[in-house]
Coordinates of C-alpha atoms in Angstrom, one line a residue:
Chain R
M9 CA -93.0 83.1 119.4
N10 CA -91.5 83.2 122.8
A11 CA -90.6 87.0 123.1
G12 CA -88.4 86.7 126.2
R13 CA -84.7 87.8 126.5
R14 CA -83.8 84.3 126.6
A15 CA -84.5 83.9 123.0
I16 CA -82.2 86.6 121.9
E17 CA -79.5 87.1 124.7
H18 CA -76.5 84.9 123.0
P19 CA -76.0 86.5 119.2
M20 CA -73.7 84.5 117.2
V21 CA -69.8 85.5 117.0
L22 CA -67.8 85.4 114.0
D23 CA -64.5 85.0 115.7
L24 CA -61.5 86.6 113.7
S25 CA -59.3 87.2 116.7
A26 CA -56.8 84.7 116.0
L27 CA -55.9 86.3 112.8
P28 CA -53.9 89.4 112.2
A29 CA -57.1 91.1 110.8
P30 CA -57.9 94.8 111.3
P31 CA -61.0 95.6 112.9
L32 CA -64.3 96.5 110.5
K33 CA -64.8 100.0 109.2
V34 CA -67.9 101.2 110.2
L35 CA -70.9 101.2 107.4
L36 CA -70.4 104.8 106.1
Q37 CA -67.0 106.4 106.0
Q38 CA -66.5 110.1 105.2
T39 CA -62.8 109.7 104.5
Y40 CA -62.0 106.3 102.9
R41 CA -58.7 105.0 101.5
P42 CA -58.8 101.4 100.0
A43 CA -56.3 98.8 101.1
G44 CA -55.4 95.4 100.5
I45 CA -55.3 94.1 96.8
V46 CA -57.6 96.6 95.3
Q47 CA -59.9 96.1 92.5
R48 CA -61.2 99.5 91.2
Q49 CA -64.8 99.4 90.0
P50 CA -66.1 101.3 86.9
D51 CA -68.7 103.0 89.1
G52 CA -65.6 104.8 91.5
G53 CA -66.2 102.1 94.3
S54 CA -63.7 99.5 95.0
V55 CA -63.2 95.6 96.1
C56 CA -60.3 95.3 98.6
H57 CA -59.2 91.6 98.9
F58 CA -57.8 90.9 102.4
P59 CA -56.7 87.4 103.4
W60 CA -59.6 87.4 105.9
Y61 CA -62.3 89.1 104.3
N62 CA -63.4 91.3 101.3
E63 CA -64.1 94.8 101.7
L64 CA -66.4 96.6 99.4
A65 CA -66.9 100.3 99.1
S66 CA -69.4 102.2 97.1
R67 CA -69.7 105.9 96.3
I68 CA -73.1 106.1 95.2
V69 CA -74.0 109.3 96.0
P70 CA -72.5 112.2 93.2
D71 CA -70.2 114.8 94.7
S72 CA -69.7 113.3 98.0
D73 CA -66.5 111.5 99.4
T74 CA -68.6 109.3 101.8
V75 CA -68.7 105.9 101.0
A76 CA -70.5 102.8 102.2
V77 CA -68.5 100.0 103.4
L78 CA -69.4 96.3 103.1
Y79 CA -67.8 93.4 103.9
V80 CA -67.8 89.7 102.7
L81 CA -67.1 87.5 105.6
P82 CA -66.2 83.9 105.4
V83 CA -68.2 81.7 107.9
D84 CA -67.4 78.2 106.5
D85 CA -66.4 76.8 103.0
E86 CA -69.9 77.2 101.5
T87 CA -71.2 80.2 103.5
N88 CA -70.0 83.8 103.5
L89 CA -72.0 87.0 105.0
L90 CA -72.6 90.2 103.4
A91 CA -72.1 92.8 106.4
A92 CA -72.8 96.1 107.4
C93 CA -70.7 97.2 110.5
I94 CA -72.6 99.3 113.1
G95 CA -69.6 99.3 115.8
D96 CA -70.7 99.3 119.1
A97 CA -74.2 101.4 118.4
F98 CA -76.0 98.5 119.5
D99 CA -74.3 97.9 122.4
V100 CA -76.3 99.9 125.5
F101 CA -79.6 99.1 123.9
F102 CA -78.4 95.4 123.9
R103 CA -77.6 95.6 127.3
Y104 CA -81.0 96.6 128.3
L105 CA -82.5 94.1 126.0
S106 CA -80.4 91.3 127.5
G107 CA -80.4 92.3 130.6
A108 CA -82.2 90.5 133.9
D109 CA -84.0 93.7 135.2
Y110 CA -85.7 94.8 131.9
G111 CA -84.8 92.5 129.6
D112 CA -88.1 90.3 129.1
G113 CA -90.2 93.6 129.1
I114 CA -88.2 95.1 126.5
A115 CA -87.6 92.1 124.3
A116 CA -91.4 91.9 124.2
L117 CA -91.8 95.4 122.9
V118 CA -88.9 94.7 120.4
A119 CA -90.6 91.5 119.2
Q120 CA -94.0 93.6 118.9
H121 CA -92.7 97.0 117.4
W122 CA -89.3 95.9 115.5
P123 CA -90.1 92.5 114.5
D124 CA -87.5 92.5 112.1
V125 CA -84.7 93.3 114.8
Y126 CA -86.3 90.6 117.0
R127 CA -86.1 88.1 114.2
M128 CA -82.4 89.0 113.2
L129 CA -81.5 88.6 116.9
V130 CA -83.3 85.2 117.1
E131 CA -81.6 84.1 113.7
S132 CA -78.3 84.9 115.1
Q133 CA -78.5 82.4 118.2
G134 CA -77.2 79.4 116.3
T135 CA -74.0 78.8 114.2
A136 CA -76.1 78.4 111.0
V137 CA -77.0 81.3 109.2
R138 CA -80.3 81.2 107.1
S139 CA -81.4 84.5 106.8
R140 CA -80.5 87.9 107.9
V141 CA -78.8 88.5 111.2
L142 CA -77.5 90.9 114.0
C143 CA -74.6 89.4 115.2
H144 CA -71.0 90.0 116.3
V145 CA -67.7 90.0 114.8
R146 CA -64.6 89.7 117.0
T147 CA -61.2 90.8 115.8
A148 CA -58.0 91.1 117.9
S149 CA -59.0 93.7 120.2
R150 CA -62.8 94.8 119.4
L151 CA -66.2 93.2 119.6
Q152 CA -68.3 94.9 116.7
W153 CA -71.9 94.5 115.7
V154 CA -72.7 93.5 112.0
V155 CA -76.1 93.3 110.3
A156 CA -75.4 90.5 107.9
D157 CA -77.4 88.5 105.1
P158 CA -75.7 84.9 104.2
L159 CA -74.0 84.5 100.6
R160 CA -73.7 81.1 99.1
G161 CA -70.6 79.9 97.3
P162 CA -66.8 80.8 97.4
R163 CA -65.9 84.2 98.8
R164 CA -64.2 85.5 95.5
N165 CA -66.9 84.6 93.2
T166 CA -69.7 85.9 95.4
E167 CA -72.3 88.3 93.3
I168 CA -73.9 91.1 95.5
S169 CA -76.6 92.7 93.6
N170 CA -77.2 96.6 94.2
E171 CA -80.6 96.0 95.6
Q172 CA -79.3 93.6 98.3
A173 CA -76.4 95.8 99.4
T174 CA -78.7 98.9 99.5
D175 CA -81.2 97.2 101.5
L176 CA -78.6 96.0 103.9
V177 CA -77.3 99.5 104.3
I178 CA -80.7 101.0 104.9
T179 CA -81.6 98.3 107.5
A180 CA -78.2 98.7 109.3
L181 CA -78.6 102.5 109.4
R182 CA -82.2 102.0 110.9
I183 CA -81.2 99.5 113.5
T184 CA -78.2 102.0 114.4
L185 CA -80.7 105.0 114.8
D186 CA -83.1 103.0 116.5
A187 CA -80.6 101.4 119.1
L188 CA -78.9 104.6 119.8
Q189 CA -82.4 106.4 120.2
F190 CA -84.5 103.5 121.7
H191 CA -86.0 105.8 124.3
L192 CA -87.5 107.9 121.7
R193 CA -88.3 105.5 119.1
L194 CA -89.7 102.1 120.9
P195 CA -93.1 102.5 121.9
G196 CA -93.6 101.7 125.7
V197 CA -90.0 101.4 126.8
I198 CA -90.2 104.3 129.1
Q199 CA -93.0 102.7 131.1
V200 CA -91.0 99.3 131.1
L201 CA -87.7 101.3 132.3
G202 CA -89.7 103.1 135.2
G203 CA -90.9 106.2 133.9
P204 CA -89.5 109.3 132.2
D205 CA -87.5 110.5 135.6
R206 CA -85.9 107.1 136.1
L207 CA -85.0 106.6 132.5
S208 CA -83.3 110.1 132.2
R209 CA -81.3 109.3 135.1
R210 CA -80.4 105.9 133.7
L211 CA -79.5 107.6 130.3
T212 CA -77.1 110.2 131.8
A213 CA -75.4 107.5 133.9
L214 CA -75.2 105.4 130.8
S215 CA -74.0 108.4 128.5
G216 CA -70.2 107.2 129.3
L217 CA -71.0 104.1 127.5
F218 CA -71.3 105.8 124.1
G219 CA -67.6 106.6 124.5
N220 CA -67.1 105.1 120.9
A221 CA -69.6 107.6 119.2
A222 CA -66.8 109.0 117.4
D223 CA -66.6 106.0 115.5
L224 CA -70.0 106.6 114.2
G225 CA -69.0 110.1 112.8
G226 CA -68.9 108.5 109.4
L227 CA -72.5 107.6 109.4
F228 CA -74.2 109.0 106.5
Q229 CA -75.8 108.1 103.5
D230 CA -75.9 106.3 100.1
G231 CA -77.8 104.5 97.3
L232 CA -80.3 103.7 95.1
Q233 CA -83.0 105.0 97.4
V234 CA -80.8 108.2 97.7
E235 CA -83.5 110.3 99.4
E236 CA -84.3 107.8 102.0
L237 CA -80.8 107.3 103.0
R238 CA -80.1 111.0 102.9
E239 CA -82.8 111.5 105.6
L240 CA -81.4 108.5 107.7
A241 CA -77.7 109.8 107.3
K242 CA -78.8 113.3 108.4
T243 CA -80.6 111.7 111.6
A244 CA -77.6 109.7 112.2
V245 CA -75.1 112.7 112.2
E246 CA -77.6 114.4 114.5
V247 CA -77.7 111.6 116.8
V248 CA -74.1 111.3 117.1
E249 CA -73.8 115.0 117.7
G250 CA -76.3 114.6 120.3
L251 CA -74.4 111.8 122.1
R252 CA -71.2 113.9 122.0
A253 CA -73.1 116.7 123.5
L254 CA -74.5 114.0 126.3
E255 CA -70.7 113.2 127.0
D256 CA -69.9 116.8 127.4
Chain G
M9 CA -15.4 84.8 120.7
P10 CA -17.8 82.3 122.3
A11 CA -21.1 81.0 120.6
V12 CA -24.1 82.9 122.0
L13 CA -26.5 82.6 119.4
D14 CA -28.8 79.4 118.8
D15 CA -28.6 78.0 115.6
E16 CA -32.4 78.4 114.8
E17 CA -32.3 82.0 115.8
I18 CA -33.4 84.4 113.1
P19 CA -34.0 87.9 114.9
F20 CA -36.5 90.3 113.7
V21 CA -34.8 92.8 111.7
I22 CA -35.8 95.8 114.4
G23 CA -34.4 95.3 117.7
F24 CA -35.9 97.5 120.1
V25 CA -33.9 96.2 123.2
D26 CA -30.6 95.8 123.8
D27 CA -29.1 92.1 123.5
P28 CA -27.1 91.4 126.5
R29 CA -25.2 88.6 125.2
R30 CA -21.6 89.0 124.5
A31 CA -20.7 90.7 121.2
V32 CA -17.7 92.0 119.3
E33 CA -18.0 95.4 117.6
V34 CA -16.4 95.7 114.1
G35 CA -16.5 98.5 111.7
G36 CA -19.8 100.1 113.6
A37 CA -21.8 96.9 113.9
Q38 CA -22.1 94.5 116.8
Y39 CA -21.2 90.7 115.8
R40 CA -22.5 87.6 117.6
R41 CA -21.5 84.1 117.1
G42 CA -23.3 81.0 116.9
Q43 CA -22.1 77.5 116.2
T44 CA -23.0 77.7 112.6
G45 CA -23.2 81.8 111.7
Y46 CA -23.2 85.0 113.4
S47 CA -25.3 88.1 113.8
I48 CA -24.9 91.5 112.5
S49 CA -26.5 94.4 114.6
W50 CA -26.3 97.8 113.3
P51 CA -27.4 100.7 115.6
I52 CA -29.6 103.2 114.8
G53 CA -30.6 105.6 117.5
E54 CA -31.6 103.7 120.5
L55 CA -32.7 100.7 118.1
W56 CA -30.9 98.0 116.4
L57 CA -31.1 96.7 112.6
R58 CA -30.5 93.1 112.6
A59 CA -29.4 90.4 110.3
R60 CA -28.1 87.0 110.3
A61 CA -25.0 85.2 108.3
M62 CA -25.7 81.5 107.7
T63 CA -24.8 78.7 105.5
V64 CA -27.9 77.8 103.3
G65 CA -26.6 75.0 101.1
P66 CA -23.2 73.3 100.0
G67 CA -20.9 76.3 99.2
Q68 CA -23.8 78.7 99.8
V69 CA -24.0 81.2 102.4
A70 CA -26.6 84.2 103.0
V71 CA -27.0 87.1 104.8
I72 CA -30.9 87.6 105.8
A73 CA -32.9 89.8 107.9
S74 CA -36.6 88.9 109.0
A75 CA -39.5 90.8 108.7
G76 CA -41.6 88.6 111.0
P77 CA -44.7 86.4 110.4
I78 CA -47.1 89.4 109.9
L79 CA -46.9 89.0 105.9
N80 CA -47.6 85.2 106.3
D81 CA -51.4 85.3 105.5
W82 CA -50.8 87.5 102.5
W83 CA -48.5 85.7 100.0
S84 CA -51.2 83.4 98.6
L85 CA -53.3 86.6 97.8
L86 CA -50.2 88.6 96.4
R87 CA -49.4 85.7 94.0
S88 CA -53.0 85.9 92.5
A89 CA -52.8 89.7 92.1
P90 CA -51.1 91.9 89.3
Q91 CA -47.6 93.4 90.1
D92 CA -47.8 96.4 91.7
P93 CA -45.2 99.2 91.5
T94 CA -46.1 100.7 94.8
R95 CA -45.1 97.7 96.6
P96 CA -41.8 96.7 94.9
L97 CA -40.5 94.2 97.2
L98 CA -43.5 92.3 97.9
S99 CA -44.2 92.3 93.9
A100 CA -40.3 91.1 93.7
G101 CA -41.1 88.3 96.2
V102 CA -43.8 87.1 94.1
A103 CA -41.8 87.1 90.9
R104 CA -38.9 85.7 92.4
R105 CA -36.5 88.4 91.2
S106 CA -34.1 90.4 92.9
V107 CA -34.2 94.1 93.9
D108 CA -31.1 96.4 94.0
V109 CA -31.0 98.1 97.3
P110 CA -28.7 101.1 97.0
L111 CA -26.3 101.9 99.7
P112 CA -24.5 105.0 100.2
S113 CA -20.9 105.0 98.7
M114 CA -21.4 101.3 98.2
P115 CA -22.5 99.1 95.3
A116 CA -26.4 98.5 95.4
V117 CA -26.8 94.8 97.2
P118 CA -28.8 92.5 95.0
V119 CA -31.6 91.2 97.6
M120 CA -34.2 88.3 97.2
V121 CA -37.6 88.6 99.1
V122 CA -38.0 85.2 100.3
P123 CA -41.9 84.7 101.0
A124 CA -42.9 82.8 104.1
S125 CA -43.4 79.1 103.8
D126 CA -44.5 76.1 106.1
D127 CA -40.9 75.3 106.3
F128 CA -39.9 78.9 107.5
P129 CA -43.0 80.9 108.6
Q130 CA -41.3 84.3 108.2
T131 CA -40.8 86.7 105.4
V132 CA -37.0 87.5 104.9
A133 CA -34.8 89.5 102.7
M134 CA -31.6 87.7 101.8
C135 CA -28.4 88.1 99.8
T136 CA -26.6 85.1 98.7
H137 CA -22.9 84.3 98.0
P138 CA -20.9 81.4 96.9
G139 CA -18.1 80.6 99.7
G140 CA -17.9 79.8 103.1
I141 CA -19.2 81.4 106.2
A142 CA -16.0 82.5 107.4
D143 CA -14.3 83.4 104.5
D144 CA -12.5 86.7 104.4
E145 CA -14.6 87.6 101.4
T146 CA -17.6 86.6 102.8
L147 CA -16.9 88.5 105.9
T148 CA -16.2 91.6 104.2
L149 CA -19.2 91.2 101.6
F150 CA -21.7 90.5 104.3
H151 CA -20.8 93.5 106.7
W152 CA -22.1 95.8 104.0
A153 CA -24.7 93.4 102.2
S154 CA -26.3 93.2 105.9
L155 CA -27.3 97.0 105.5
G156 CA -28.8 95.9 102.4
V157 CA -31.0 93.2 103.6
V158 CA -31.9 95.1 106.9
K159 CA -33.0 98.0 104.8
A160 CA -35.0 95.7 102.5
A161 CA -36.9 93.9 105.5
V162 CA -37.9 97.2 107.1
R163 CA -39.2 98.4 103.8
L164 CA -41.2 95.2 103.7
L165 CA -42.8 96.4 106.8
V166 CA -43.8 99.6 105.3
E167 CA -45.2 97.9 102.3
Y168 CA -47.1 95.7 104.5
R169 CA -48.4 98.8 106.5
E170 CA -49.8 100.1 103.2
L171 CA -51.2 97.1 102.3
V172 CA -52.9 96.3 105.2
G173 CA -54.4 99.8 105.8
E174 CA -55.4 100.1 109.6
P175 CA -53.0 97.7 111.0
P176 CA -54.5 95.0 113.4
E177 CA -54.7 96.0 116.9
V178 CA -52.2 93.1 118.2
D179 CA -48.9 93.3 120.1
V180 CA -45.5 92.1 119.3
G181 CA -43.2 90.6 121.7
L182 CA -39.7 92.3 122.3
G183 CA -36.7 90.1 123.3
E184 CA -36.5 86.7 125.1
G185 CA -39.7 85.4 126.9
G186 CA -42.0 87.8 125.2
T187 CA -42.9 89.5 128.4
V188 CA -42.5 93.0 127.1
T189 CA -44.7 93.8 124.0
I190 CA -45.1 96.7 121.9
P191 CA -48.2 97.3 119.7
L192 CA -47.8 96.2 115.9
A193 CA -49.0 99.8 114.8
D194 CA -46.0 101.3 116.7
V195 CA -43.6 98.6 115.1
L196 CA -44.8 99.6 111.8
A197 CA -44.4 103.4 112.6
T198 CA -41.1 102.8 113.7
A199 CA -40.1 101.0 110.4
A200 CA -41.6 104.1 108.7
E201 CA -39.4 106.3 110.5
I202 CA -36.3 104.1 109.8
T203 CA -37.2 103.8 106.3
A204 CA -37.4 107.6 106.1
A205 CA -34.0 108.0 108.0
L206 CA -32.4 105.4 105.5
D207 CA -33.5 107.3 102.3
P208 CA -36.8 106.1 101.1
G209 CA -37.6 105.2 98.0
S210 CA -34.3 104.0 97.0
A211 CA -35.2 100.5 96.0
S212 CA -35.2 99.7 92.4
S213 CA -36.2 96.7 91.0
S214 CA -34.1 94.5 88.4
T215 CA -34.5 91.4 86.8

């Protein structure tokens, strides 16, 4: 497998910008209000129908207002995406990953240590979605990252299992945390970026790029695999708070 | 009064800028004439609420106010959804029934909500009347009925805001030429303020 940056540098963009569609909500929301044509679910969740997509909200953890939000986004007549939005959480890391300076070195590390992420980016290079992808959704004024699975069949009739939804949420959370803390979590990246001193300076300079970290304030928890999600969510909140401190 | 309106001109219900074209003021509203109808603009603070009177068929005239194209994508979805009392005007549009819009010290105005179509891609609030466009009775009726339709059109925007949740981040052109724009979110916030000022929650449904 060619593990260079060229193999992953052009992720697919699902373009909704010509439509009056609101931007996607980031995966976990601490305050959530259903909109659109709302179908309440027996488990306390909801399916919200919009002309452009469906928004699925699940309150899986008892005694919490936080919900996991997923989307069913149409790709074509036969294919939809079940998508978890991670906002701009992947932006900074992707700039390194796809950049001319360090891209090939970091891409090789990603292929080695985070093969699922690498595979999602490779799968995202074409227009046909065959398996889980990490790609962009563009609305009128935003370009957001989503982790998405292909679904076959009409949008209104798609059936999504709890297992699939939960697995997608966990994966999206892990990618978010890995991307936001790639300097800590990706083995070998400090050496590729020139050692700890230079990396530290670069991260400080890049801190302004985390300007939308507030969007991640809702990152949190979910699921059938509650404990794992709880840990992921806890870490996510800590990371976001750390980023805010970096901005200060 | 010279004709200054284009025949096809249906203004967006909220006017954010003054219309420089020649107008006549009658009963607190500005009237502008076209070849086949006229517009009625009511001042509200620094804004205007705008309606258009026109002939819609043989012996049938209407005064309408446009909520613009923002609801166009929603109608097919609304038709497949149950009626919802939290959106009385949109529900009335789906059910093709009129809504009585009350006015201060006046009889309520029966208003139809007409969904956007391929022929006319805007959602409008409309009050019809048998007669001619320049009949005395029509002129008197439409002077007040225009208030009912503008009130309904503004409220449609409020219902849209509730429906869409977070408004899309798009700009809306103001005035001719489209060189000046305003965020849609601001338009919808203005609609909510106008509705609050005009006695919100007053529209009741009738069959």
